[in-house]
Amino acid sequence: MSELIEIFTDGACKGNPGPGGWGALLIYKGVEKELWGGEAETTNNRMELTAAIRALAELKRTCEVRLVTDSEYVMRGVQEWLPNWKKRGWKTAAKQPVKNADLWQQLDEQVNRHKVTWEWVRGHTGHAGNERADQLANRGVDEVRRSKHA
């Protein structure tokens, strides 16, 4: 397996729904790459998922990844809910369509390309990688808001 790539992801939303942003910090052999973006009308959960998808999609070949998120929604989705959603044809236990199924399917596709270890951290507690991802997500929000008012 190749060397470990560390990825820190975060999503942000001003209003839920509202303008949102996502951010990801990728670190490989001490080299950092920052990714961010945003959407005019979205939710925090969609931005959390987008951050993980875009970060993993950035990797051109199969990698060993440690992905750190402060989103319990993403963590629980990947580790607990996803296998059952797939078995049930993207329906919840209550037979309802899975919310954000489009993004969960993209995340599943990206995760299957790599060897991903997931790690949850509490947000806004001074964790350096998480704080950087948060800043990038907020940059995404700011850029969306600016372009709306341009």
PDB file of C-alpha atoms in Angstrom:
ATOM      1  CA  MET A   1       0.000   0.000   0.000  1.00  0.00           C
ATOM      2  CA  SER A   2       1.152   3.534  -0.663  1.00  0.00           C
ATOM      3  CA  GLU A   3       1.982   6.066   2.013  1.00  0.00           C
ATOM      4  CA  LEU A   4      -0.786   7.402   4.216  1.00  0.00           C
ATOM      5  CA  ILE A   5      -2.674  10.510   3.143  1.00  0.00           C
ATOM      6  CA  GLU A   6      -4.383  12.492   5.873  1.00  0.00           C
ATOM      7  CA  ILE A   7      -7.580  14.317   4.961  1.00  0.00           C
ATOM      8  CA  PHE A   8      -9.465  16.760   7.179  1.00  0.00           C
ATOM      9  CA  THR A   9     -12.947  17.737   5.978  1.00  0.00           C
ATOM     10  CA  ASP A  10     -15.655  20.131   7.117  1.00  0.00           C
ATOM     11  CA  GLY A  11     -18.872  21.710   5.937  1.00  0.00           C
ATOM     12  CA  ALA A  12     -20.484  25.003   6.882  1.00  0.00           C
ATOM     13  CA  CYS A  13     -23.865  26.570   6.283  1.00  0.00           C
ATOM     14  CA  LYS A  14     -25.272  30.016   7.047  1.00  0.00           C
ATOM     15  CA  GLY A  15     -28.873  29.086   7.564  1.00  0.00           C
ATOM     16  CA  ASN A  16     -29.903  25.469   7.062  1.00  0.00           C
ATOM     17  CA  PRO A  17     -30.755  25.501   4.180  1.00  0.00           C
ATOM     18  CA  GLY A  18     -28.818  28.518   3.014  1.00  0.00           C
ATOM     19  CA  PRO A  19     -25.479  29.406   1.460  1.00  0.00           C
ATOM     20  CA  GLY A  20     -22.996  26.660   2.290  1.00  0.00           C
ATOM     21  CA  GLY A  21     -19.354  25.789   1.885  1.00  0.00           C
ATOM     22  CA  TRP A  22     -17.112  22.772   2.145  1.00  0.00           C
ATOM     23  CA  GLY A  23     -13.419  22.498   2.835  1.00  0.00           C
ATOM     24  CA  ALA A  24     -10.761  19.811   2.813  1.00  0.00           C
ATOM     25  CA  LEU A  25      -7.108  19.762   3.775  1.00  0.00           C
ATOM     26  CA  LEU A  26      -5.044  16.938   2.270  1.00  0.00           C
ATOM     27  CA  ILE A  27      -1.600  16.181   3.704  1.00  0.00           C
ATOM     28  CA  TYR A  28       0.834  13.779   2.028  1.00  0.00           C
ATOM     29  CA  LYS A  29       4.494  13.508   3.080  1.00  0.00           C
ATOM     30  CA  GLY A  30       4.262  16.955   4.680  1.00  0.00           C
ATOM     31  CA  VAL A  31       2.834  18.592   1.535  1.00  0.00           C
ATOM     32  CA  GLU A  32      -0.540  20.268   1.993  1.00  0.00           C
ATOM     33  CA  LYS A  33      -3.297  20.831  -0.535  1.00  0.00           C
ATOM     34  CA  GLU A  34      -6.365  22.934   0.239  1.00  0.00           C
ATOM     35  CA  LEU A  35      -9.722  22.413  -1.474  1.00  0.00           C
ATOM     36  CA  TRP A  36     -12.914  24.378  -0.975  1.00  0.00           C
ATOM     37  CA  GLY A  37     -16.131  25.362  -2.670  1.00  0.00           C
ATOM     38  CA  GLY A  38     -19.715  26.251  -1.982  1.00  0.00           C
ATOM     39  CA  GLU A  39     -23.317  26.297  -3.081  1.00  0.00           C
ATOM     40  CA  ALA A  40     -25.878  29.101  -2.894  1.00  0.00           C
ATOM     41  CA  GLU A  41     -28.672  26.958  -1.416  1.00  0.00           C
ATOM     42  CA  THR A  42     -27.743  23.812   0.477  1.00  0.00           C
ATOM     43  CA  THR A  43     -27.592  22.170   3.908  1.00  0.00           C
ATOM     44  CA  ASN A  44     -24.794  21.555   6.365  1.00  0.00           C
ATOM     45  CA  ASN A  45     -25.040  17.778   5.876  1.00  0.00           C
ATOM     46  CA  ARG A  46     -24.710  18.127   2.092  1.00  0.00           C
ATOM     47  CA  MET A  47     -21.591  20.260   2.570  1.00  0.00           C
ATOM     48  CA  GLU A  48     -20.052  17.746   5.023  1.00  0.00           C
ATOM     49  CA  LEU A  49     -20.612  14.962   2.471  1.00  0.00           C
ATOM     50  CA  THR A  50     -19.329  17.071  -0.430  1.00  0.00           C
ATOM     51  CA  ALA A  51     -16.088  17.818   1.431  1.00  0.00           C
ATOM     52  CA  ALA A  52     -15.333  14.105   1.854  1.00  0.00           C
ATOM     53  CA  ILE A  53     -16.350  13.281  -1.754  1.00  0.00           C
ATOM     54  CA  ARG A  54     -14.262  16.051  -3.315  1.00  0.00           C
ATOM     55  CA  ALA A  55     -11.219  15.242  -1.158  1.00  0.00           C
ATOM     56  CA  LEU A  56     -11.270  11.531  -2.047  1.00  0.00           C
ATOM     57  CA  ALA A  57     -12.000  12.291  -5.718  1.00  0.00           C
ATOM     58  CA  GLU A  58      -8.846  14.443  -5.800  1.00  0.00           C
ATOM     59  CA  LEU A  59      -6.717  11.302  -5.285  1.00  0.00           C
ATOM     60  CA  LYS A  60      -5.768   9.982  -8.709  1.00  0.00           C
ATOM     61  CA  ARG A  61      -4.798   6.478  -7.615  1.00  0.00           C
ATOM     62  CA  THR A  62      -5.784   4.083  -4.839  1.00  0.00           C
ATOM     63  CA  CYS A  63      -4.492   5.410  -1.539  1.00  0.00           C
ATOM     64  CA  GLU A  64      -4.431   4.620   2.137  1.00  0.00           C
ATOM     65  CA  VAL A  65      -6.382   7.456   3.731  1.00  0.00           C
ATOM     66  CA  ARG A  66      -7.081   8.651   7.251  1.00  0.00           C
ATOM     67  CA  LEU A  67     -10.142  10.864   6.899  1.00  0.00           C
ATOM     68  CA  VAL A  68     -10.900  13.082   9.881  1.00  0.00           C
ATOM     69  CA  THR A  69     -14.340  14.692  10.160  1.00  0.00           C
ATOM     70  CA  ASP A  70     -16.337  16.448  12.866  1.00  0.00           C
ATOM     71  CA  SER A  71     -19.595  15.259  11.277  1.00  0.00           C
ATOM     72  CA  GLU A  72     -21.345  12.490  13.197  1.00  0.00           C
ATOM     73  CA  TYR A  73     -23.769  12.329  10.247  1.00  0.00           C
ATOM     74  CA  VAL A  74     -20.960  11.383   7.839  1.00  0.00           C
ATOM     75  CA  MET A  75     -19.299   9.002  10.317  1.00  0.00           C
ATOM     76  CA  ARG A  76     -22.481   7.152  11.264  1.00  0.00           C
ATOM     77  CA  GLY A  77     -23.675   7.139   7.660  1.00  0.00           C
ATOM     78  CA  VAL A  78     -20.506   5.504   6.387  1.00  0.00           C
ATOM     79  CA  GLN A  79     -20.006   3.115   9.271  1.00  0.00           C
ATOM     80  CA  GLU A  80     -23.569   2.182  10.274  1.00  0.00           C
ATOM     81  CA  TRP A  81     -26.291   3.176   7.812  1.00  0.00           C
ATOM     82  CA  LEU A  82     -24.775   2.849   4.328  1.00  0.00           C
ATOM     83  CA  PRO A  83     -24.639  -0.979   4.081  1.00  0.00           C
ATOM     84  CA  ASN A  84     -28.345  -1.262   4.974  1.00  0.00           C
ATOM     85  CA  TRP A  85     -29.375   1.589   2.692  1.00  0.00           C
ATOM     86  CA  LYS A  86     -27.684  -0.203  -0.203  1.00  0.00           C
ATOM     87  CA  LYS A  87     -29.389  -3.517   0.672  1.00  0.00           C
ATOM     88  CA  ARG A  88     -32.768  -1.760   0.775  1.00  0.00           C
ATOM     89  CA  GLY A  89     -32.272   0.061  -2.529  1.00  0.00           C
ATOM     90  CA  TRP A  90     -31.482   3.449  -0.901  1.00  0.00           C
ATOM     91  CA  LYS A  91     -34.451   3.372   1.459  1.00  0.00           C
ATOM     92  CA  THR A  92     -34.374   3.952   5.211  1.00  0.00           C
ATOM     93  CA  ALA A  93     -35.615   1.363   7.711  1.00  0.00           C
ATOM     94  CA  ALA A  94     -38.941   3.264   7.555  1.00  0.00           C
ATOM     95  CA  LYS A  95     -39.014   2.633   3.765  1.00  0.00           C
ATOM     96  CA  GLN A  96     -38.430   6.329   3.037  1.00  0.00           C
ATOM     97  CA  PRO A  97     -35.946   7.516   0.404  1.00  0.00           C
ATOM     98  CA  VAL A  98     -32.535   8.197   1.961  1.00  0.00           C
ATOM     99  CA  LYS A  99     -31.880  11.928   2.297  1.00  0.00           C
ATOM    100  CA  ASN A 100     -28.892  13.058   0.202  1.00  0.00           C
ATOM    101  CA  ALA A 101     -28.779   9.662  -1.530  1.00  0.00           C
ATOM    102  CA  ASP A 102     -27.049  11.270  -4.538  1.00  0.00           C
ATOM    103  CA  LEU A 103     -24.119  12.314  -2.354  1.00  0.00           C
ATOM    104  CA  TRP A 104     -24.058   9.098  -0.299  1.00  0.00           C
ATOM    105  CA  GLN A 105     -23.760   7.143  -3.570  1.00  0.00           C
ATOM    106  CA  GLN A 106     -20.879   9.358  -4.719  1.00  0.00           C
ATOM    107  CA  LEU A 107     -19.156   8.992  -1.340  1.00  0.00           C
ATOM    108  CA  ASP A 108     -19.604   5.215  -1.431  1.00  0.00           C
ATOM    109  CA  GLU A 109     -18.028   5.137  -4.900  1.00  0.00           C
ATOM    110  CA  GLN A 110     -15.029   7.207  -3.729  1.00  0.00           C
ATOM    111  CA  VAL A 111     -14.546   5.229  -0.506  1.00  0.00           C
ATOM    112  CA  ASN A 112     -14.483   1.988  -2.520  1.00  0.00           C
ATOM    113  CA  ARG A 113     -11.521   3.302  -4.547  1.00  0.00           C
ATOM    114  CA  HIS A 114      -9.364   3.677  -1.438  1.00  0.00           C
ATOM    115  CA  LYS A 115      -8.508   2.135   1.906  1.00  0.00           C
ATOM    116  CA  VAL A 116     -10.156   4.668   4.205  1.00  0.00           C
ATOM    117  CA  THR A 117      -9.900   4.802   7.982  1.00  0.00           C
ATOM    118  CA  TRP A 118     -12.473   7.185   9.472  1.00  0.00           C
ATOM    119  CA  GLU A 119     -11.841   9.292  12.542  1.00  0.00           C
ATOM    120  CA  TRP A 120     -14.292  11.603  14.285  1.00  0.00           C
ATOM    121  CA  VAL A 121     -13.168  14.680  16.210  1.00  0.00           C
ATOM    122  CA  ARG A 122     -15.302  17.147  18.115  1.00  0.00           C
ATOM    123  CA  GLY A 123     -15.519  20.354  16.071  1.00  0.00           C
ATOM    124  CA  HIS A 124     -14.223  23.721  17.236  1.00  0.00           C
ATOM    125  CA  THR A 125     -11.973  22.338  19.976  1.00  0.00           C
ATOM    126  CA  GLY A 126      -8.666  23.524  18.545  1.00  0.00           C
ATOM    127  CA  HIS A 127      -7.852  20.371  16.519  1.00  0.00           C
ATOM    128  CA  ALA A 128      -5.443  21.877  13.953  1.00  0.00           C
ATOM    129  CA  GLY A 129      -6.573  19.910  10.879  1.00  0.00           C
ATOM    130  CA  ASN A 130     -10.246  20.342  11.707  1.00  0.00           C
ATOM    131  CA  GLU A 131      -9.827  24.086  12.286  1.00  0.00           C
ATOM    132  CA  ARG A 132      -8.121  24.450   8.892  1.00  0.00           C
ATOM    133  CA  ALA A 133     -10.921  22.501   7.172  1.00  0.00           C
ATOM    134  CA  ASP A 134     -13.455  24.733   8.949  1.00  0.00           C
ATOM    135  CA  GLN A 135     -11.683  27.866   7.668  1.00  0.00           C
ATOM    136  CA  LEU A 136     -11.731  26.455   4.122  1.00  0.00           C
ATOM    137  CA  ALA A 137     -15.447  25.616   4.389  1.00  0.00           C
ATOM    138  CA  ASN A 138     -16.160  29.162   5.556  1.00  0.00           C
ATOM    139  CA  ARG A 139     -14.091  30.512   2.647  1.00  0.00           C
ATOM    140  CA  GLY A 140     -16.431  28.525   0.375  1.00  0.00           C
ATOM    141  CA  VAL A 141     -19.466  30.150   2.042  1.00  0.00           C
ATOM    142  CA  ASP A 142     -17.932  33.624   1.745  1.00  0.00           C
ATOM    143  CA  GLU A 143     -17.178  33.162  -1.958  1.00  0.00           C
ATOM    144  CA  VAL A 144     -20.761  32.011  -2.641  1.00  0.00           C
ATOM    145  CA  ARG A 145     -22.172  34.996  -0.744  1.00  0.00           C
ATOM    146  CA  ARG A 146     -19.864  37.424  -2.558  1.00  0.00           C
ATOM    147  CA  SER A 147     -20.767  36.060  -6.008  1.00  0.00           C
ATOM    148  CA  LYS A 148     -24.472  36.343  -5.120  1.00  0.00           C
ATOM    149  CA  HIS A 149     -24.019  40.049  -4.382  1.00  0.00           C
ATOM    150  CA  ALA A 150     -21.642  40.775  -7.253  1.00  0.00           C
TER     151      ALA A 150
END
